[in-house]
């Protein structure tokens, strides 16, 4: 299984929320532990050095999922057994996505609170490099014989604009439409649903609302509480199905004033105004993503969900909501482009990496732990249990991984049409303005044209004025 190299980043940042006093207070409970011994572990080349070290690993814990917790616990045991006297402290940062980003950025500012390893969303890499939070890993990677197993795409996702590598990726993803075949049957819709345009999606949702009352016809994430899920899984899955984009790579300018942006906001307006989506109150819950995966889909309360390839991880035996029937109850189909033109379908991809903060007290030991995380055996286990698209070639060809899910091949095939967000430091702030525009439209506070105009003005301020913007999009 292969992935295509991103012309843009494999995930640029969501908005970097500045820390308020409340966020700082929450952080204290996460980062109060001491760093322990600073005696070095194996060096960059893997040779043993003087003795045990205490390393701290920070990752996001959100909702009832335990896959990452169980995975890290297993690797911790493996590592500590192989390195007597070493201590691995697993630090779950219990937070929604945007709050997680805020908290780890706060942690990485000081050597007193910086973890030794952090789970870093690839879309944050360039902005966190600019802020001085991350350590380049090139000296380590140059002596690691496993780096050639990683797909070039995945390597590109972990690179900064300076050409250096700042993380080791553990998987990627794609996005599409999940739909409930049983609800479709009740509505008289086909089991093998293949929408060709946005209108086809809306038509199916309207039919479900009319013929199957009591279920939510369509879900797309929208609004500030869902953070980047709103921008990426919601809005950008629409925008990149139009003839417009966020950024013009030929001119090196951000796109404003595009018809595609307005049309995407009009789609948002339609699904919420017509009652095809969850109520704005429910949609604006920060727990909406968890609710979709553990309640609405398994309980047959949601007909169509615009979501990620990973969501079925909730329903595996190791997931938060085991649901053996999911592969027969749910179907998957590509999100169509606006009018069926272009490639006819669209997807967005991203991923996460294991990174070492610049202010880690034990970077050599941290690197050695990352190598343990990313052995073929451990990478295959996480890709399978965590519902990831593999980024190691030897994992992608692993028979157990390939047969682990009925949807693995479908979501892997979408990589051929996938799009990546602009890998630029400004993206997090731009993303926040996308989310603001969505929320204004979904709640009826603003009409699409007015929300788009506000977005344009905000982007000009973020990127340095009109000279840094254009009205012409790049082709896809």
Short mmCIF file of C-alpha atoms in Angstrom, two decimals:
data_model
loop_
_atom_site.label_atom_id
_atom_site.label_comp_id
_atom_site.label_asym_id
_atom_site.label_seq_id
_atom_site.Cartn_x
_atom_site.Cartn_y
_atom_site.Cartn_z
CA UNK A 1 0.00 0.00 0.00
CA UNK A 2 1.40 3.33 -0.98
CA UNK A 3 0.63 6.95 -0.40
CA UNK A 4 1.26 9.91 -2.63
CA UNK A 5 3.58 12.66 -1.64
CA UNK A 6 1.79 15.73 -0.35
CA UNK A 7 2.17 18.81 -2.46
CA UNK A 8 1.22 20.54 0.70
CA UNK A 9 1.79 19.50 4.26
CA UNK A 10 0.34 16.35 5.66
CA UNK A 11 -1.33 18.45 8.24
CA UNK A 12 -0.65 21.95 9.04
CA UNK A 13 -1.83 23.41 12.27
CA UNK A 14 -5.13 24.07 13.73
CA UNK A 15 -5.44 27.29 15.50
CA UNK A 16 -2.80 27.73 18.16
CA UNK A 17 -4.84 28.87 21.07
CA UNK A 18 -2.87 31.10 23.41
CA UNK A 19 -2.92 29.97 26.99
CA UNK A 20 -5.38 31.55 29.30
CA UNK A 21 -4.94 31.34 33.03
CA UNK A 22 -7.48 28.53 33.16
CA UNK A 23 -5.51 26.47 30.65
CA UNK A 24 -2.37 27.05 32.66
CA UNK A 25 -4.12 25.82 35.78
CA UNK A 26 -5.24 22.68 34.00
CA UNK A 27 -1.70 22.13 32.84
CA UNK A 28 -0.34 21.98 36.38
CA UNK A 29 -1.97 18.64 36.99
CA UNK A 30 -0.40 17.26 33.83
CA UNK A 31 3.12 18.53 34.13
CA UNK A 32 3.95 18.58 37.83
CA UNK A 33 6.04 15.40 37.78
CA UNK A 34 9.79 15.74 37.89
CA UNK A 35 12.02 14.68 35.05
CA UNK A 36 13.98 12.27 37.25
CA UNK A 37 17.46 11.13 36.32
CA UNK A 38 19.11 12.83 33.38
CA UNK A 39 21.63 10.05 32.85
CA UNK A 40 21.71 9.27 29.13
CA UNK A 41 20.34 6.14 27.53
CA UNK A 42 21.45 4.77 24.15
CA UNK A 43 22.88 7.41 21.85
CA UNK A 44 21.63 8.38 18.39
CA UNK A 45 23.23 5.37 16.80
CA UNK A 46 21.66 2.95 19.24
CA UNK A 47 24.79 2.18 21.31
CA UNK A 48 24.32 1.78 25.03
CA UNK A 49 25.64 4.61 27.17
CA UNK A 50 25.94 5.13 30.86
CA UNK A 51 22.70 4.22 32.56
CA UNK A 52 18.95 4.43 33.09
CA UNK A 53 16.87 7.52 32.49
CA UNK A 54 13.39 8.75 33.30
CA UNK A 55 11.49 9.68 30.14
CA UNK A 56 8.05 11.21 29.96
CA UNK A 57 5.64 10.70 27.05
CA UNK A 58 2.65 13.02 26.48
CA UNK A 59 -0.28 12.01 24.27
CA UNK A 60 -3.92 12.95 23.86
CA UNK A 61 -6.55 10.98 25.77
CA UNK A 62 -10.00 11.97 24.56
CA UNK A 63 -13.21 10.08 25.14
CA UNK A 64 -13.42 6.42 26.19
CA UNK A 65 -10.83 5.07 23.73
CA UNK A 66 -8.01 3.01 25.23
CA UNK A 67 -6.09 1.88 22.13
CA UNK A 68 -3.20 4.33 22.55
CA UNK A 69 -3.08 3.82 26.31
CA UNK A 70 -2.84 0.04 25.90
CA UNK A 71 -0.30 0.34 23.11
CA UNK A 72 2.00 2.64 25.07
CA UNK A 73 1.67 0.50 28.19
CA UNK A 74 2.84 -2.52 26.24
CA UNK A 75 5.80 -0.70 24.69
CA UNK A 76 6.71 0.76 28.10
CA UNK A 77 6.99 -2.77 29.51
CA UNK A 78 9.05 -3.90 26.55
CA UNK A 79 11.41 -0.94 26.84
CA UNK A 80 11.87 -1.10 30.61
CA UNK A 81 12.60 -4.83 30.42
CA UNK A 82 15.31 -4.19 27.83
CA UNK A 83 16.72 -1.20 29.78
CA UNK A 84 16.89 -2.17 33.48
CA UNK A 85 16.43 0.78 35.82
CA UNK A 86 14.81 3.01 33.21
CA UNK A 87 11.44 4.57 33.95
CA UNK A 88 8.88 5.47 31.31
CA UNK A 89 6.14 7.80 32.48
CA UNK A 90 3.04 7.85 30.29
CA UNK A 91 1.23 11.19 30.58
CA UNK A 92 -2.29 11.18 29.11
CA UNK A 93 -3.41 14.74 28.39
CA UNK A 94 -7.16 14.50 28.82
CA UNK A 95 -8.52 17.14 26.48
CA UNK A 96 -10.30 17.82 23.22
CA UNK A 97 -8.04 18.36 20.23
CA UNK A 98 -7.55 22.11 20.42
CA UNK A 99 -7.10 22.00 24.18
CA UNK A 100 -4.53 19.24 23.74
CA UNK A 101 -2.52 21.38 21.33
CA UNK A 102 -2.63 24.29 23.76
CA UNK A 103 -1.52 22.15 26.69
CA UNK A 104 1.41 20.44 24.97
CA UNK A 105 2.61 23.79 23.63
CA UNK A 106 2.53 25.15 27.18
CA UNK A 107 4.41 22.08 28.39
CA UNK A 108 7.10 22.42 25.71
CA UNK A 109 7.93 26.02 26.63
CA UNK A 110 9.98 25.12 29.69
CA UNK A 111 12.54 22.38 30.45
CA UNK A 112 10.78 21.98 33.78
CA UNK A 113 7.55 20.83 32.12
CA UNK A 114 8.61 19.62 28.66
CA UNK A 115 7.95 15.92 28.04
CA UNK A 116 10.71 13.90 26.40
CA UNK A 117 8.36 12.61 23.71
CA UNK A 118 5.18 14.25 22.47
CA UNK A 119 2.47 12.98 20.14
CA UNK A 120 2.52 15.70 17.50
CA UNK A 121 -0.15 16.24 14.87
CA UNK A 122 1.68 16.71 11.56
CA UNK A 123 -0.28 19.80 10.76
CA UNK A 124 1.28 21.48 13.80
CA UNK A 125 4.90 20.73 12.95
CA UNK A 126 5.81 23.91 11.06
CA UNK A 127 4.19 26.27 13.51
CA UNK A 128 5.77 24.44 16.45
CA UNK A 129 9.16 24.59 14.72
CA UNK A 130 8.72 28.33 14.29
CA UNK A 131 7.94 28.60 18.01
CA UNK A 132 11.11 26.66 18.86
CA UNK A 133 9.28 23.74 20.45
CA UNK A 134 10.72 20.78 18.51
CA UNK A 135 14.12 19.16 18.13
CA UNK A 136 15.32 18.09 14.64
CA UNK A 137 15.88 14.34 14.44
CA UNK A 138 18.17 14.11 11.41
CA UNK A 139 21.26 13.05 13.38
CA UNK A 140 19.30 10.18 14.90
CA UNK A 141 17.53 9.16 11.71
CA UNK A 142 20.75 9.12 9.73
CA UNK A 143 21.95 6.21 11.90
CA UNK A 144 18.64 4.32 11.97
CA UNK A 145 18.37 1.40 9.58
CA UNK A 146 14.54 1.41 9.68
CA UNK A 147 13.94 4.87 8.19
CA UNK A 148 14.00 3.46 4.64
CA UNK A 149 10.89 1.42 5.52
CA UNK A 150 8.79 4.60 5.75
CA UNK A 151 6.89 5.89 2.74
CA UNK A 152 8.21 9.15 1.27
CA UNK A 153 4.84 10.75 1.89
CA UNK A 154 5.02 10.01 5.57
CA UNK A 155 8.58 11.33 5.74
CA UNK A 156 7.44 14.52 4.03
CA UNK A 157 4.69 14.96 6.59
CA UNK A 158 7.27 15.15 9.35
CA UNK A 159 9.54 17.66 7.62
CA UNK A 160 9.77 21.33 8.36
CA UNK A 161 10.19 24.09 5.82
CA UNK A 162 13.88 24.04 6.71
CA UNK A 163 14.16 20.55 5.22
CA UNK A 164 14.86 18.87 8.56
CA UNK A 165 12.77 16.05 10.01
CA UNK A 166 11.00 16.63 13.32
CA UNK A 167 9.00 13.47 13.95
CA UNK A 168 8.58 9.78 13.22
CA UNK A 169 5.11 9.13 11.75
CA UNK A 170 2.95 6.27 12.99
CA UNK A 171 0.14 6.32 10.42
CA UNK A 172 -1.97 8.38 8.06
CA UNK A 173 -5.66 8.55 7.22
CA UNK A 174 -8.27 9.49 4.62
CA UNK A 175 -11.86 10.73 4.83
CA UNK A 176 -15.13 9.69 3.21
CA UNK A 177 -18.84 9.13 3.80
CA UNK A 178 -19.98 6.37 6.14
CA UNK A 179 -23.64 5.35 5.76
CA UNK A 180 -26.05 2.98 7.48
CA UNK A 181 -27.38 0.40 4.99
CA UNK A 182 -30.31 -0.54 7.22
CA UNK A 183 -31.52 3.06 7.39
CA UNK A 184 -30.97 3.38 3.65
CA UNK A 185 -33.14 0.30 3.06
CA UNK A 186 -35.96 1.83 5.11
CA UNK A 187 -35.68 5.00 3.04
CA UNK A 188 -35.67 3.10 -0.25
CA UNK A 189 -32.08 4.10 -1.00
CA UNK A 190 -29.52 1.71 -2.54
CA UNK A 191 -27.21 -0.45 -0.42
CA UNK A 192 -24.38 0.35 -2.81
CA UNK A 193 -24.72 4.13 -2.61
CA UNK A 194 -22.47 6.08 -4.98
CA UNK A 195 -23.28 9.83 -4.85
CA UNK A 196 -21.77 11.78 -7.72
CA UNK A 197 -22.44 15.37 -6.59
CA UNK A 198 -23.24 17.39 -3.48
CA UNK A 199 -26.87 17.41 -4.60
CA UNK A 200 -26.89 13.60 -4.48
CA UNK A 201 -25.73 13.72 -0.86
CA UNK A 202 -28.36 16.30 0.06
CA UNK A 203 -31.08 14.36 -1.80
CA UNK A 204 -30.33 11.20 0.18
CA UNK A 205 -30.35 13.14 3.46
CA UNK A 206 -33.70 14.75 2.58
CA UNK A 207 -35.20 11.36 1.70
CA UNK A 208 -34.06 9.93 5.04
CA UNK A 209 -35.51 12.86 6.95
CA UNK A 210 -38.86 12.30 5.25
CA UNK A 211 -39.04 8.50 5.37
CA UNK A 212 -37.08 7.53 8.49
CA UNK A 213 -37.99 10.01 11.23
CA UNK A 214 -36.08 9.87 14.47
CA UNK A 215 -32.60 9.55 13.00
CA UNK A 216 -30.09 12.24 12.07
CA UNK A 217 -29.83 12.21 8.27
CA UNK A 218 -26.33 13.66 7.91
CA UNK A 219 -23.40 14.67 10.12
CA UNK A 220 -20.55 16.95 9.24
CA UNK A 221 -18.42 18.52 11.96
CA UNK A 222 -18.83 22.27 12.24
CA UNK A 223 -18.03 25.03 14.70
CA UNK A 224 -15.34 25.90 17.21
CA UNK A 225 -15.71 23.12 19.83
CA UNK A 226 -14.78 20.43 17.30
CA UNK A 227 -11.72 22.41 16.23
CA UNK A 228 -9.75 21.10 13.28
CA UNK A 229 -12.26 18.31 12.71
CA UNK A 230 -14.65 21.07 11.62
CA UNK A 231 -12.11 22.70 9.34
CA UNK A 232 -10.68 19.54 7.82
CA UNK A 233 -13.34 16.81 7.95
CA UNK A 234 -16.09 19.32 7.41
CA UNK A 235 -15.30 22.44 5.44
CA UNK A 236 -12.19 21.42 3.49
CA UNK A 237 -13.82 18.20 2.32
CA UNK A 238 -16.27 20.56 0.63
CA UNK A 239 -13.87 23.27 -0.54
CA UNK A 240 -11.45 20.87 -2.21
CA UNK A 241 -14.38 19.41 -4.13
CA UNK A 242 -14.89 22.79 -5.81
CA UNK A 243 -12.56 24.46 -8.28
CA UNK A 244 -11.00 26.48 -5.46
CA UNK A 245 -8.38 25.88 -2.78
CA UNK A 246 -7.03 27.57 0.35
CA UNK A 247 -3.60 28.42 -1.02
CA UNK A 248 -2.07 29.19 -4.43
CA UNK A 249 1.28 27.41 -4.54
CA UNK A 250 2.32 28.99 -7.81
CA UNK A 251 1.89 32.51 -6.48
CA UNK A 252 2.70 31.56 -2.88
CA UNK A 253 -0.40 33.41 -1.71
CA UNK A 254 -3.52 32.61 0.31
CA UNK A 255 -6.77 32.51 -1.67
CA UNK A 256 -9.58 34.90 -0.76
CA UNK A 257 -12.85 35.82 -2.44
CA UNK A 258 -13.39 32.39 -3.96
CA UNK A 259 -16.77 31.13 -5.11
CA UNK A 260 -15.89 27.69 -3.80
CA UNK A 261 -15.52 29.08 -0.29
CA UNK A 262 -18.98 30.67 -0.49
CA UNK A 263 -20.51 27.53 -2.00
CA UNK A 264 -19.06 25.44 0.82
CA UNK A 265 -20.60 27.76 3.41
CA UNK A 266 -23.90 27.53 1.56
CA UNK A 267 -23.75 23.73 1.89
CA UNK A 268 -23.24 24.18 5.64
CA UNK A 269 -26.20 26.53 5.75
CA UNK A 270 -28.40 24.07 3.85
CA UNK A 271 -27.78 21.04 6.06
CA UNK A 272 -28.37 22.97 9.27
CA UNK A 273 -31.27 25.12 8.05
CA UNK A 274 -33.15 22.11 6.66
CA UNK A 275 -32.62 20.04 9.80
CA UNK A 276 -30.55 17.46 7.96
CA UNK A 277 -27.71 17.71 10.49
CA UNK A 278 -27.63 17.48 14.29
CA UNK A 279 -29.05 20.54 16.00
CA UNK A 280 -26.49 23.34 16.32
CA UNK A 281 -26.54 22.81 20.09
CA UNK A 282 -25.55 19.16 19.73
CA UNK A 283 -23.12 19.83 16.87
CA UNK A 284 -21.32 22.42 19.01
CA UNK A 285 -20.56 19.93 21.76
CA UNK A 286 -16.82 19.26 22.11
CA UNK A 287 -17.75 15.59 22.61
CA UNK A 288 -19.53 15.28 19.28
CA UNK A 289 -16.77 13.23 17.67
CA UNK A 290 -16.79 10.69 20.47
CA UNK A 291 -20.59 10.58 20.46
CA UNK A 292 -20.73 9.83 16.74
CA UNK A 293 -18.34 6.90 17.07
CA UNK A 294 -19.64 5.36 20.29
CA UNK A 295 -23.35 6.20 20.25
CA UNK A 296 -24.96 7.61 17.12
CA UNK A 297 -23.53 5.20 14.54
CA UNK A 298 -23.57 2.00 16.64
CA UNK A 299 -27.11 2.71 17.86
CA UNK A 300 -28.48 3.38 14.38
CA UNK A 301 -29.27 7.02 15.10
CA UNK A 302 -27.20 8.53 12.29
CA UNK A 303 -27.63 7.72 8.59
CA UNK A 304 -24.66 9.46 6.88
CA UNK A 305 -21.44 10.61 8.50
CA UNK A 306 -18.65 12.58 6.81
CA UNK A 307 -15.72 11.23 8.78
CA UNK A 308 -12.31 9.62 8.92
CA UNK A 309 -10.95 6.20 8.06
CA UNK A 310 -10.03 5.59 11.70
CA UNK A 311 -13.51 5.74 13.18
CA UNK A 312 -14.05 1.99 12.96
CA UNK A 313 -11.34 1.62 15.60
CA UNK A 314 -14.12 2.36 18.11
CA UNK A 315 -15.88 -0.86 17.10
CA UNK A 316 -13.02 -3.35 17.21
CA UNK A 317 -12.63 -5.71 20.16
CA UNK A 318 -9.93 -3.38 21.48
CA UNK A 319 -12.02 -0.25 20.87
CA UNK A 320 -14.21 1.96 23.03
CA UNK A 321 -17.48 0.49 21.71
CA UNK A 322 -17.05 -3.06 20.34
CA UNK A 323 -19.59 -3.59 17.55
CA UNK A 324 -19.02 -6.79 15.57
CA UNK A 325 -21.80 -5.99 13.06
CA UNK A 326 -20.35 -2.67 11.89
CA UNK A 327 -18.82 -4.03 8.70
CA UNK A 328 -22.18 -5.32 7.45
CA UNK A 329 -24.38 -2.50 8.78
CA UNK A 330 -22.22 0.37 7.49
CA UNK A 331 -21.04 1.14 3.99
CA UNK A 332 -18.40 3.57 2.83
CA UNK A 333 -18.42 5.74 -0.26
CA UNK A 334 -16.25 8.60 -1.46
CA UNK A 335 -17.28 12.20 -0.87
CA UNK A 336 -18.12 13.51 -4.35
CA UNK A 337 -16.90 16.78 -5.75
CA UNK A 338 -19.42 19.61 -5.97
CA UNK A 339 -20.69 18.83 -9.47
CA UNK A 340 -18.88 15.57 -10.24
CA UNK A 341 -16.10 17.31 -12.13
CA UNK A 342 -12.36 16.92 -11.64
CA UNK A 343 -11.46 13.56 -10.13
CA UNK A 344 -15.10 13.10 -9.14
CA UNK A 345 -14.28 12.48 -5.50
CA UNK A 346 -12.22 14.09 -2.78
CA UNK A 347 -10.44 13.13 0.41
CA UNK A 348 -8.07 14.80 2.85
CA UNK A 349 -5.20 13.13 4.66
CA UNK A 350 -3.21 13.81 7.77
CA UNK A 351 -1.43 11.89 10.48
CA UNK A 352 0.53 12.04 13.72
CA UNK A 353 4.18 11.70 14.65
CA UNK A 354 6.32 10.98 17.69
CA UNK A 355 8.47 14.05 18.24
CA UNK A 356 11.08 15.15 20.78
CA UNK A 357 10.62 18.61 22.32
CA UNK A 358 13.60 20.94 22.01
CA UNK A 359 13.71 21.24 25.80
CA UNK A 360 13.61 17.52 26.57
CA UNK A 361 16.15 16.60 29.26
CA UNK A 362 16.63 13.09 27.88
CA UNK A 363 16.55 13.27 24.06
CA UNK A 364 18.83 10.25 23.49
CA UNK A 365 16.68 7.99 25.66
CA UNK A 366 13.58 9.48 24.05
CA UNK A 367 14.89 8.58 20.61
CA UNK A 368 15.61 5.03 21.70
CA UNK A 369 12.02 4.71 22.96
CA UNK A 370 10.67 6.04 19.65
CA UNK A 371 12.65 3.35 17.85
CA UNK A 372 10.95 0.78 20.09
CA UNK A 373 7.56 2.30 19.32
CA UNK A 374 8.25 1.98 15.64
CA UNK A 375 9.61 -1.53 15.21
CA UNK A 376 7.77 -3.45 12.50
CA UNK A 377 5.96 -5.52 15.13
CA UNK A 378 4.80 -2.55 17.20
CA UNK A 379 3.94 -0.42 14.19
CA UNK A 380 1.80 -3.24 12.78
CA UNK A 381 0.00 -3.66 16.09
CA UNK A 382 -0.86 0.03 16.35
CA UNK A 383 -1.90 0.31 12.69
CA UNK A 384 -4.25 -2.64 13.19
CA UNK A 385 -5.67 -1.73 16.61
CA UNK A 386 -5.71 2.02 15.93
CA UNK A 387 -7.39 1.77 12.50
CA UNK A 388 -4.53 3.56 10.76
CA UNK A 389 -3.36 3.51 7.15
CA UNK A 390 0.15 2.10 7.46
CA UNK A 391 3.16 4.29 6.62
CA UNK A 392 5.80 1.57 6.92
CA UNK A 393 6.20 -0.52 3.77
CA UNK A 394 6.69 -3.75 5.70
CA UNK A 395 3.51 -3.10 7.70
CA UNK A 396 1.54 -2.23 4.57
CA UNK A 397 2.43 -5.62 3.13
CA UNK A 398 1.70 -7.52 6.35
CA UNK A 399 -1.06 -10.09 5.82
CA UNK A 400 -2.57 -9.59 9.28
CA UNK A 401 -2.75 -5.85 8.79
CA UNK A 402 -4.23 -6.09 5.29
CA UNK A 403 -7.00 -8.40 6.49
CA UNK A 404 -7.65 -6.51 9.73
CA UNK A 405 -10.68 -4.59 8.46
CA UNK A 406 -13.18 -4.74 5.65
CA UNK A 407 -12.63 -1.04 5.01
CA UNK A 408 -8.82 -0.99 4.92
CA UNK A 409 -8.56 -1.25 1.12
CA UNK A 410 -11.33 1.28 0.47
CA UNK A 411 -9.70 4.00 2.55
CA UNK A 412 -6.24 3.18 1.26
CA UNK A 413 -7.44 3.58 -2.34
CA UNK A 414 -8.62 7.12 -1.54
CA UNK A 415 -4.99 8.14 -1.12
CA UNK A 416 -4.89 8.44 -4.93
CA UNK A 417 -7.23 11.46 -4.79
CA UNK A 418 -6.30 12.87 -1.41
CA UNK A 419 -5.46 16.49 -0.63
CA UNK A 420 -3.23 17.92 2.09
CA UNK A 421 -3.57 21.20 3.91
CA UNK A 422 -1.03 23.99 3.36
CA UNK A 423 2.10 23.21 5.39
CA UNK A 424 2.60 26.77 6.49
CA UNK A 425 2.90 28.40 9.92
CA UNK A 426 -0.13 30.62 9.21
CA UNK A 427 -2.46 27.67 8.67
CA UNK A 428 -3.60 27.27 12.31
CA UNK A 429 -4.87 30.84 12.40
CA UNK A 430 -6.45 30.52 8.97
CA UNK A 431 -8.12 27.28 10.09
CA UNK A 432 -9.61 29.07 13.07
CA UNK A 433 -11.18 31.66 10.77
CA UNK A 434 -12.70 28.84 8.68
CA UNK A 435 -14.26 27.41 11.82
CA UNK A 436 -15.51 30.85 12.86
CA UNK A 437 -17.20 31.31 9.47
CA UNK A 438 -18.81 27.87 9.70
CA UNK A 439 -20.17 28.50 13.16
CA UNK A 440 -21.57 31.90 12.17
CA UNK A 441 -23.46 30.28 9.28
CA UNK A 442 -24.67 27.14 11.08
CA UNK A 443 -26.09 29.19 13.97
CA UNK A 444 -27.70 31.74 11.67
CA UNK A 445 -25.58 34.61 12.95
CA UNK A 446 -24.31 35.35 9.46
CA UNK A 447 -25.16 34.62 5.84
CA UNK A 448 -22.54 32.77 3.76
CA UNK A 449 -21.48 35.80 1.72
CA UNK A 450 -20.99 37.94 4.82
CA UNK A 451 -19.14 35.15 6.66
CA UNK A 452 -16.88 34.66 3.63
CA UNK A 453 -16.12 38.38 3.52
CA UNK A 454 -15.20 38.37 7.22
CA UNK A 455 -12.94 35.38 6.57
CA UNK A 456 -11.19 37.19 3.71
CA UNK A 457 -10.51 40.22 5.85
CA UNK A 458 -9.22 38.08 8.72
CA UNK A 459 -6.89 36.13 6.42
CA UNK A 460 -5.41 39.33 5.03
CA UNK A 461 -4.58 40.37 8.58
CA UNK A 462 -3.07 36.98 9.41
CA UNK A 463 -0.83 36.59 6.35
CA UNK A 464 0.42 40.17 6.00
CA UNK A 465 -2.07 42.11 3.91
CA UNK A 466 -3.49 42.07 0.40
CA UNK A 467 -0.09 41.48 -1.20
CA UNK A 468 -0.04 38.04 0.39
CA UNK A 469 -3.46 37.03 -0.95
CA UNK A 470 -4.91 36.23 -4.37
CA UNK A 471 -8.32 35.55 -5.82
CA UNK A 472 -6.97 32.77 -8.05
CA UNK A 473 -6.81 29.19 -6.78
CA UNK A 474 -4.34 26.56 -7.92
CA UNK A 475 -5.59 23.55 -9.77
CA UNK A 476 -5.96 20.26 -7.94
#
